[in-house]
PDB file of C-alpha atoms in Angstrom:
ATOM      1  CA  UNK O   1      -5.271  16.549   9.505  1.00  0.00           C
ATOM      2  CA  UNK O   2      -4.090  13.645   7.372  1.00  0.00           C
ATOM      3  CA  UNK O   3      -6.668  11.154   5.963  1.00  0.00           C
ATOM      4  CA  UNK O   4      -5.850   8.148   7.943  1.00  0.00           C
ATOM      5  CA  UNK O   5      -3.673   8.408  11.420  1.00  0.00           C
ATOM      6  CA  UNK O   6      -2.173   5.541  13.077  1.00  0.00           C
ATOM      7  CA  UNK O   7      -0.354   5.108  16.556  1.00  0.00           C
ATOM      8  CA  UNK O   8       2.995   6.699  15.872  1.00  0.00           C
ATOM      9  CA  UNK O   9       4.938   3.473  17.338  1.00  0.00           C
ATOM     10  CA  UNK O  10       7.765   2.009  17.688  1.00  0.00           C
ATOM     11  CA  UNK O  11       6.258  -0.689  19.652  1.00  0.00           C
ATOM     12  CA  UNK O  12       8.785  -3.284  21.272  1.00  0.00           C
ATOM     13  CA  UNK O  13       6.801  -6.171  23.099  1.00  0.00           C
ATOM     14  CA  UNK O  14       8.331  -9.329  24.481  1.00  0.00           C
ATOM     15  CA  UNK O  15       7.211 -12.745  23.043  1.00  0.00           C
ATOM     16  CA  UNK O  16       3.955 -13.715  24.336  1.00  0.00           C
ATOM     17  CA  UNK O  17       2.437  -9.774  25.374  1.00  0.00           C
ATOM     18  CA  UNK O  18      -0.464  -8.537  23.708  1.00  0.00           C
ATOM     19  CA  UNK O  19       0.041  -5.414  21.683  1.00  0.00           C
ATOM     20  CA  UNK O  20      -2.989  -3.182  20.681  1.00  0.00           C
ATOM     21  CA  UNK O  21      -2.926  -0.453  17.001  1.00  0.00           C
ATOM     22  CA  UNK O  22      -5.377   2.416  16.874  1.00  0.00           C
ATOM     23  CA  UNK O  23      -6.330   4.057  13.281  1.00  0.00           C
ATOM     24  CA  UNK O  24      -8.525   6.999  13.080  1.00  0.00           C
ATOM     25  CA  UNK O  25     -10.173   7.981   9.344  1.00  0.00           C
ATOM     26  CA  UNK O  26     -11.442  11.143   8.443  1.00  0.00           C
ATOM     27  CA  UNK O  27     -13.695  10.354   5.593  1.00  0.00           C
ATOM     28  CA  UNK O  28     -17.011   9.189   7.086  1.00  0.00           C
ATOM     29  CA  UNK O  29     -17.998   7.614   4.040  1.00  0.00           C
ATOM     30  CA  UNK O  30     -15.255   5.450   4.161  1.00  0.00           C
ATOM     31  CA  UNK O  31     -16.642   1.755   3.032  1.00  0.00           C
ATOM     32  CA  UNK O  32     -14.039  -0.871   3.284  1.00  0.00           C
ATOM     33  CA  UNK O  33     -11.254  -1.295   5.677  1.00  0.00           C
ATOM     34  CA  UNK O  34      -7.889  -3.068   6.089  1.00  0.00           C
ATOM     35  CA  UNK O  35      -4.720  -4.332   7.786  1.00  0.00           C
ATOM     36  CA  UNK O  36      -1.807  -4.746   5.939  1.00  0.00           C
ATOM     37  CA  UNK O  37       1.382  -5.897   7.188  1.00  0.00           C
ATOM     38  CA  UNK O  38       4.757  -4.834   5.779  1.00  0.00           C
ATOM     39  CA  UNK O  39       8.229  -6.734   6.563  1.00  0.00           C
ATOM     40  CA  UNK O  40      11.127  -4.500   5.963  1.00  0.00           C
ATOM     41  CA  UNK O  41      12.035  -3.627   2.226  1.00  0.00           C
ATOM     42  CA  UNK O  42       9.139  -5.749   1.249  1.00  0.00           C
ATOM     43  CA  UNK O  43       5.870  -4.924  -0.261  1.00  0.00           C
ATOM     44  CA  UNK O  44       2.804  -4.370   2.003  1.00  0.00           C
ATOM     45  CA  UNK O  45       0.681  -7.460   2.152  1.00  0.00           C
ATOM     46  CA  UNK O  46      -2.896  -8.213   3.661  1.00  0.00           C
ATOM     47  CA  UNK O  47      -3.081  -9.467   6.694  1.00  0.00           C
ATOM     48  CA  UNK O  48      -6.987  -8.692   7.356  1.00  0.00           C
ATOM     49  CA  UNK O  49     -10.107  -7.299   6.199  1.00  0.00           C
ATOM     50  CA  UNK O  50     -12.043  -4.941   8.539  1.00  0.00           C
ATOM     51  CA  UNK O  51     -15.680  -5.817   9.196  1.00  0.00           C
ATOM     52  CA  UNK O  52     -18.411  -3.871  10.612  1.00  0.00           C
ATOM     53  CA  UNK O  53     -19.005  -6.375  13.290  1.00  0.00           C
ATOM     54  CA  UNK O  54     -15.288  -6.869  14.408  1.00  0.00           C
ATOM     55  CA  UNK O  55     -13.390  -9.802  12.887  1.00  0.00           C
ATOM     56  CA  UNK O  56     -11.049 -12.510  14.073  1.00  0.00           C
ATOM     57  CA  UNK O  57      -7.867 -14.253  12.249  1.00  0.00           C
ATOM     58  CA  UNK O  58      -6.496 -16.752  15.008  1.00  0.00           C
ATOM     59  CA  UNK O  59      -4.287 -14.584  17.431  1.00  0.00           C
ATOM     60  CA  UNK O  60      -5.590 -11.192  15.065  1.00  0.00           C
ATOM     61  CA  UNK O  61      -8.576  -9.318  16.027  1.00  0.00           C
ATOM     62  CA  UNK O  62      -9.985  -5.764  14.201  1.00  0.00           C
ATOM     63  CA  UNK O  63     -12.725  -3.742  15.371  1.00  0.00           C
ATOM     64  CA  UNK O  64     -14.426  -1.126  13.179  1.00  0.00           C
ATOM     65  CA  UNK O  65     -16.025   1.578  15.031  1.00  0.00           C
ATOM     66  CA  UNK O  66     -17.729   3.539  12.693  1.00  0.00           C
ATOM     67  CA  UNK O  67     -19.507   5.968  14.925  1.00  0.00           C
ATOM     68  CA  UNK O  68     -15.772   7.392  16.400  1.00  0.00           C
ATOM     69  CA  UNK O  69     -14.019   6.299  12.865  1.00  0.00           C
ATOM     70  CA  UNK O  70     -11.497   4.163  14.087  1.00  0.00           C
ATOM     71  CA  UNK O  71     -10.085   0.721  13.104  1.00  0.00           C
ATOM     72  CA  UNK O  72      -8.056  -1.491  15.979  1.00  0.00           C
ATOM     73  CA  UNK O  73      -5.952  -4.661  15.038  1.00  0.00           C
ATOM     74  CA  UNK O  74      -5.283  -6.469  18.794  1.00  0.00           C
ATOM     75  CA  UNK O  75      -2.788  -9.264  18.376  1.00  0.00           C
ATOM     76  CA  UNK O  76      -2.655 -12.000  21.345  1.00  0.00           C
ATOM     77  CA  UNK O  77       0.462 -13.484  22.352  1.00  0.00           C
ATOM     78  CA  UNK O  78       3.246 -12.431  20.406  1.00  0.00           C
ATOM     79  CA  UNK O  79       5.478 -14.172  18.343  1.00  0.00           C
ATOM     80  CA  UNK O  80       8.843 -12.876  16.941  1.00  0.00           C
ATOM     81  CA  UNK O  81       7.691 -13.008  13.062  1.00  0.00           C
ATOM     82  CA  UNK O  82       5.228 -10.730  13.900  1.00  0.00           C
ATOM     83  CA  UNK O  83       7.679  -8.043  14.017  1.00  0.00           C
ATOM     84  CA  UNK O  84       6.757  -5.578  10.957  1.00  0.00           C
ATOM     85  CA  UNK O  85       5.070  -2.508  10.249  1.00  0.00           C
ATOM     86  CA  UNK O  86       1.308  -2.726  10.505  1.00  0.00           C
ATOM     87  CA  UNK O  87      -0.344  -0.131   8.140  1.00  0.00           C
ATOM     88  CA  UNK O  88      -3.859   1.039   8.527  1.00  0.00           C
ATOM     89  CA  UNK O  89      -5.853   1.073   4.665  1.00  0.00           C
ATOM     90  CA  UNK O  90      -9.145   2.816   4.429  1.00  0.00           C
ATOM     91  CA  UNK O  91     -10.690   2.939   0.842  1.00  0.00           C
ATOM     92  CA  UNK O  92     -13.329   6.057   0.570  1.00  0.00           C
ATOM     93  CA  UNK O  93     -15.269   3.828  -2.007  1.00  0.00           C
ATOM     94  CA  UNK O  94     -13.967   5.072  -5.081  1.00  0.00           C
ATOM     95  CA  UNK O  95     -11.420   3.263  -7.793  1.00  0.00           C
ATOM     96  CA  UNK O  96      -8.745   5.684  -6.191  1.00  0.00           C
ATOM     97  CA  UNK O  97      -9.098   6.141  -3.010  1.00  0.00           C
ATOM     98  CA  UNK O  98      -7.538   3.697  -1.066  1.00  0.00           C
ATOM     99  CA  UNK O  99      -6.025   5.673   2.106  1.00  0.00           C
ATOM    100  CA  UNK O 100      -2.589   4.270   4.063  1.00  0.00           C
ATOM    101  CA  UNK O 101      -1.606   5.198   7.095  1.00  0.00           C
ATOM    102  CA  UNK O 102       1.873   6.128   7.724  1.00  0.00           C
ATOM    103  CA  UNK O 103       2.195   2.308   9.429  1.00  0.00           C
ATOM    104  CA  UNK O 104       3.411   1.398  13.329  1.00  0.00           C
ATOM    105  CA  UNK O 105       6.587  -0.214  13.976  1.00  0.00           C
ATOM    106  CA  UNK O 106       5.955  -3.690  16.027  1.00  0.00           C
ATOM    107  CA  UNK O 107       9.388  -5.083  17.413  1.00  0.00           C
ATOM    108  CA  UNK O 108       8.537  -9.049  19.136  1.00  0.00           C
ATOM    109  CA  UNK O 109      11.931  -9.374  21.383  1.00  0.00           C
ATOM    110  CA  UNK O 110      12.848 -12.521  23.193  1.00  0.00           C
TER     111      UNK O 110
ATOM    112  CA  UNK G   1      -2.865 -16.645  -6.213  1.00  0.00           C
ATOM    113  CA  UNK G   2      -2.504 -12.633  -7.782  1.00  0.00           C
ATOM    114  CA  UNK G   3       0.961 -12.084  -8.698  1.00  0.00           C
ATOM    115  CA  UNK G   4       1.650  -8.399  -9.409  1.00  0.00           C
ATOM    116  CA  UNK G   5       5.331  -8.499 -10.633  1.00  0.00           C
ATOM    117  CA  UNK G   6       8.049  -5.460 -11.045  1.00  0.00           C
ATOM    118  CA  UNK G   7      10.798  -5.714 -13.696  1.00  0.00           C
ATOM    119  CA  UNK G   8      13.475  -4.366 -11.342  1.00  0.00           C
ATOM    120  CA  UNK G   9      13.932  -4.495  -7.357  1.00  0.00           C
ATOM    121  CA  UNK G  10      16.515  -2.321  -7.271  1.00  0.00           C
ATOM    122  CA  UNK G  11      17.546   0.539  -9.576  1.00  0.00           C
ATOM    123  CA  UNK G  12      20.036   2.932  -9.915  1.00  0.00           C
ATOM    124  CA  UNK G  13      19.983   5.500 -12.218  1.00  0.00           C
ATOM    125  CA  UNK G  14      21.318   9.583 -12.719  1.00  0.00           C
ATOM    126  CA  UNK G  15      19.829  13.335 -12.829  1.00  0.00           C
ATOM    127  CA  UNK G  16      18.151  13.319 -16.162  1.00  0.00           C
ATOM    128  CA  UNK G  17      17.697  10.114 -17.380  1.00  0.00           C
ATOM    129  CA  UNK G  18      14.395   9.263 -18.138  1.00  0.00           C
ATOM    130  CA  UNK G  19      13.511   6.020 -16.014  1.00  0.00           C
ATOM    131  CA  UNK G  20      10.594   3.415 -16.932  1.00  0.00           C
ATOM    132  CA  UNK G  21       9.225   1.051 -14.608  1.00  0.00           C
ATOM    133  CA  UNK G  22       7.191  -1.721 -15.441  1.00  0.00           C
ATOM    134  CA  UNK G  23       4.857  -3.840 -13.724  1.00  0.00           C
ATOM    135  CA  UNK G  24       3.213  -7.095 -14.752  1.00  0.00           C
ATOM    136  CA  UNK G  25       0.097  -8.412 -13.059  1.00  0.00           C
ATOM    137  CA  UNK G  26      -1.311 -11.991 -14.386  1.00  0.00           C
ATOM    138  CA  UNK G  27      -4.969 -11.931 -12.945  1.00  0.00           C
ATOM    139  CA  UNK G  28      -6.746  -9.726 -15.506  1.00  0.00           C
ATOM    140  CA  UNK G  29      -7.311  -6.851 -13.328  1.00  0.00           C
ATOM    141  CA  UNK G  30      -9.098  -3.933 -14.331  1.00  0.00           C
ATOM    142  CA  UNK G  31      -7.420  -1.365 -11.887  1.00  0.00           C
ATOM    143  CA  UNK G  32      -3.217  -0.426 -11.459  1.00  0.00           C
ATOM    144  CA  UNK G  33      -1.904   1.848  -9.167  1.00  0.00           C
ATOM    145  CA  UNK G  34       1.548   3.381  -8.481  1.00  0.00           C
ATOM    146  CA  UNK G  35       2.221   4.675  -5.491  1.00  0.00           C
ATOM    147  CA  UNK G  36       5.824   5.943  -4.144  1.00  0.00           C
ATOM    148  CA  UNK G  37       7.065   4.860  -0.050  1.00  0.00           C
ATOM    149  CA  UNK G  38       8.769   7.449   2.125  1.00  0.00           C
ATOM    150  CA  UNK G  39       9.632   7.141   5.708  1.00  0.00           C
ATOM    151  CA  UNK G  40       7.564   8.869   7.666  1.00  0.00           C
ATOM    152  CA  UNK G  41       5.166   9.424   4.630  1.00  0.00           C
ATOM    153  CA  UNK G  42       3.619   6.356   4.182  1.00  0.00           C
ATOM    154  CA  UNK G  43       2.696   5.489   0.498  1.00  0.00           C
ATOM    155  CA  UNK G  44       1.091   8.549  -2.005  1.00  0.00           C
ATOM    156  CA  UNK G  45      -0.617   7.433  -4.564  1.00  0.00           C
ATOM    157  CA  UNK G  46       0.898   8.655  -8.243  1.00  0.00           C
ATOM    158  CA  UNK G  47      -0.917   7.700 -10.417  1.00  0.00           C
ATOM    159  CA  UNK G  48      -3.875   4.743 -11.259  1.00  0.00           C
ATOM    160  CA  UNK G  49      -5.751   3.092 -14.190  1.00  0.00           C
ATOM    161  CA  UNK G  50      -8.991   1.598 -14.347  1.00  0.00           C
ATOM    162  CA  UNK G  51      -8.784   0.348 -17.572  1.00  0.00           C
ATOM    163  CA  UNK G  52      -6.455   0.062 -20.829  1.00  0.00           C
ATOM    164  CA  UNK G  53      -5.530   3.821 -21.942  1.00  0.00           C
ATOM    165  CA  UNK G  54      -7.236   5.287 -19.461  1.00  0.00           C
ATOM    166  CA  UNK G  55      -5.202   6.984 -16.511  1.00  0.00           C
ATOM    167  CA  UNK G  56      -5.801   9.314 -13.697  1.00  0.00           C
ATOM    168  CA  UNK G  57      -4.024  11.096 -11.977  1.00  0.00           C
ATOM    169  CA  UNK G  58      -3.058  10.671  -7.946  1.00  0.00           C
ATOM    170  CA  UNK G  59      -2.069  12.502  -5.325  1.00  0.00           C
ATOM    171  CA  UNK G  60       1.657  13.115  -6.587  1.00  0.00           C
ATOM    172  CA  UNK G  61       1.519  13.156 -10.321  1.00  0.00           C
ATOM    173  CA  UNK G  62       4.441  15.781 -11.237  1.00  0.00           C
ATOM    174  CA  UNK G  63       7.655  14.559 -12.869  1.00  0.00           C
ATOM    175  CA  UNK G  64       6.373  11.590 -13.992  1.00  0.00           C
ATOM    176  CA  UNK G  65       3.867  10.179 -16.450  1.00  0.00           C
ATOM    177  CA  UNK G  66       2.113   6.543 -17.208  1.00  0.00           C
ATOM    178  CA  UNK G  67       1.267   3.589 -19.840  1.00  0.00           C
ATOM    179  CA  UNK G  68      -1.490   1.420 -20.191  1.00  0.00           C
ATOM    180  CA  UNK G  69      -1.225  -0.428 -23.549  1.00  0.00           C
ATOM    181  CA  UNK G  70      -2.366  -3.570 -22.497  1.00  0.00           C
ATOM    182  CA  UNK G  71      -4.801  -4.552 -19.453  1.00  0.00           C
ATOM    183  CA  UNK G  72      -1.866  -6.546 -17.537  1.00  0.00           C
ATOM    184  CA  UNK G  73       0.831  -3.913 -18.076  1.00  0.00           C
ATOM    185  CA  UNK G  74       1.435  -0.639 -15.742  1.00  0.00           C
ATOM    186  CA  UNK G  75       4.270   1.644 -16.864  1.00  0.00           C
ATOM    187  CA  UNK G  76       5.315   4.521 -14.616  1.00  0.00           C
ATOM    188  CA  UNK G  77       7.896   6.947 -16.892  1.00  0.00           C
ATOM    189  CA  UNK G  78      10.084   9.409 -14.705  1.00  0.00           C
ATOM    190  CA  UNK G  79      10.719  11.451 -18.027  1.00  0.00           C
ATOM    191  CA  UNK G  80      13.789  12.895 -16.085  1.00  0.00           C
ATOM    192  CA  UNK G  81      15.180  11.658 -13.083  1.00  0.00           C
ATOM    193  CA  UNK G  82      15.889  13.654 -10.094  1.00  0.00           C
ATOM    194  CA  UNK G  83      17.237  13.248  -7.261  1.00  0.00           C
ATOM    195  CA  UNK G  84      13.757  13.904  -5.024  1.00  0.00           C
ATOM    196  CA  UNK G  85      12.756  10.592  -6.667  1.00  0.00           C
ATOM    197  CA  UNK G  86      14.983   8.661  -4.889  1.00  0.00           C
ATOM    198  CA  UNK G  87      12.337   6.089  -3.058  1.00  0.00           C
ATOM    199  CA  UNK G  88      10.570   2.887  -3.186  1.00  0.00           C
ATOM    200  CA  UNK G  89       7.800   2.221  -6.035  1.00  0.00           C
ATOM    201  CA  UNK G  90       5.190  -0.221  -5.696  1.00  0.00           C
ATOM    202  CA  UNK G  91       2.890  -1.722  -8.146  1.00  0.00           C
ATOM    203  CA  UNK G  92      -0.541  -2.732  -7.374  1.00  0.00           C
ATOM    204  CA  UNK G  93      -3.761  -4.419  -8.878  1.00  0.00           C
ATOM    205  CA  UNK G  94      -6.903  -4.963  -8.053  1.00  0.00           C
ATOM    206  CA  UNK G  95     -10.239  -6.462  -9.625  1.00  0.00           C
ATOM    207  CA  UNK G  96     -13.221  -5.649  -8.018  1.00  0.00           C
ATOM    208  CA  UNK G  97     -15.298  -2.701  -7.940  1.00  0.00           C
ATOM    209  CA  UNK G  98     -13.768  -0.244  -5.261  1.00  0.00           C
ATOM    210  CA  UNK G  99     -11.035  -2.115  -4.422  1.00  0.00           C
ATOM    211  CA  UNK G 100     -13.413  -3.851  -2.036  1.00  0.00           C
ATOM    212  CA  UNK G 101     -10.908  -6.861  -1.347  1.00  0.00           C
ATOM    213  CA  UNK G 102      -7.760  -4.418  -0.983  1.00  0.00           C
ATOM    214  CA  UNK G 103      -4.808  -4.332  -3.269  1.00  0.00           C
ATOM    215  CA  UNK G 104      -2.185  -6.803  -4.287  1.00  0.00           C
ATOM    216  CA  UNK G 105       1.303  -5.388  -4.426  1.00  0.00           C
ATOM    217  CA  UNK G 106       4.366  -6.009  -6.564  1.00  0.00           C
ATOM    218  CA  UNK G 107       7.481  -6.410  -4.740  1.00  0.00           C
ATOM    219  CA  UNK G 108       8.702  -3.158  -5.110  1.00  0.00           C
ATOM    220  CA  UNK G 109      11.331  -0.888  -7.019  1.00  0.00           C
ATOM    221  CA  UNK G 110      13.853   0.421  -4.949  1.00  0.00           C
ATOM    222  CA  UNK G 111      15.066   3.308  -7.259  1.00  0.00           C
ATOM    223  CA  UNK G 112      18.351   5.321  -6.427  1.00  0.00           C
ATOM    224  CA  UNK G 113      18.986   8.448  -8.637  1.00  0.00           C
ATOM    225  CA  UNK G 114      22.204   9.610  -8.433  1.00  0.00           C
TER     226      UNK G 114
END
């Protein structure tokens, strides 16, 4: 089972849908959480930190659901730019051990 | 703003030549990481270092090898070049204890060996 496991994707949405990402960690002592967002043949780059009581970034939201060790990144209406590849990051606690997930496709379309 | 920065974006080099790539962060970071970006693979970790000299190794380690002379300098050394190696390598720093505001990345090495 890998370490961190993210909806296989692709997703194409039209402009203005909402479009939901599912993570699942296997390291229960997993401390810190994360959304990064990738453009193609560009480096990763935060997009949002995962709290423990589910936090909001304008049309982002991510829940952290420790109990069933999964992460969720919800984004509301759509817009073409946010067509990238989401990646899930779950950091175990150590200096090292910063997890990715394989990433999900998002394709916005007219 | 963290700016992680990576000599080359794209590279292209042949079996057996022994590749460096550098990375330059400005924000006196205590911890570098290289990792390597497949499709379908997501990014492996290769190697990290916490501090200057020291170095650990990651999930991937084999065929190449790393340099931490000074605190804002990352080397990762393919010490010779096949073509398996072909992919993208990222930089990345970070300052606090457990990474506990994530990673900043450099733009990326897109490294061809031929």
């Amino acid at each position: 089972r890998k370490e961190v496991e993210q909806d296989p994707g692709p997703f194409n949405v039209p402009e203005g849908a909402t479009v939901a990402f599912n993570c699942t960690y296997s390291n229960s002592a997993s401390q810190s959480f994360f959304w990064y967002r990738q453009d193609c043949r560009k480096e990763p780059k935060l997009l949002m930190s995962v709290y423990s009581s589910g936090n909001e970034d304008g049309r982002f939201t991510a829940q952290l659901n420790r109990a069933s060790q999964y992460i969720s990144l919800l984004i509301r209406d759509s817009k073409l730019s946010d067509s990238a590849t989401y990646l899930c990051v779950v950091n175990g606690g150590g200096n090292n051990d910063m997890r990715f997930g394989a990433g999900t496709r998002l394709t916005v379309k007219p | 703003d963290v700016k992680v920065t990576q000599s080359s974006r794209y590279l292209v080099k042949r079996t057996g030549e022994k590749v460096f790539l550098e990375c330059v962060q400005d924000m006196d970071h205590e911890n570098m990481f290289w990792y390597r970006q497949d499709p379908g693979l997501g990014l492996r970790l290769i190697y990290f270092s916490y501090d200057v000299k020291m170095k650990e190794k990651g999930d991937i380690p084999e065929g190449y090898s790393v340099s931490r002379e000074k605190k804002e300098r990352f080397s990762l050394i393919l010490e010779s070049a096949s073509t398996n190696q072909t992919s993208m390598y990222l930089c990345a720093s970070s300052g606090q204890a457990n990474n506990y505001y994530g990673y900043t990345f450099g733009s990326g090495t897109r490294l061809t060996v031929v």
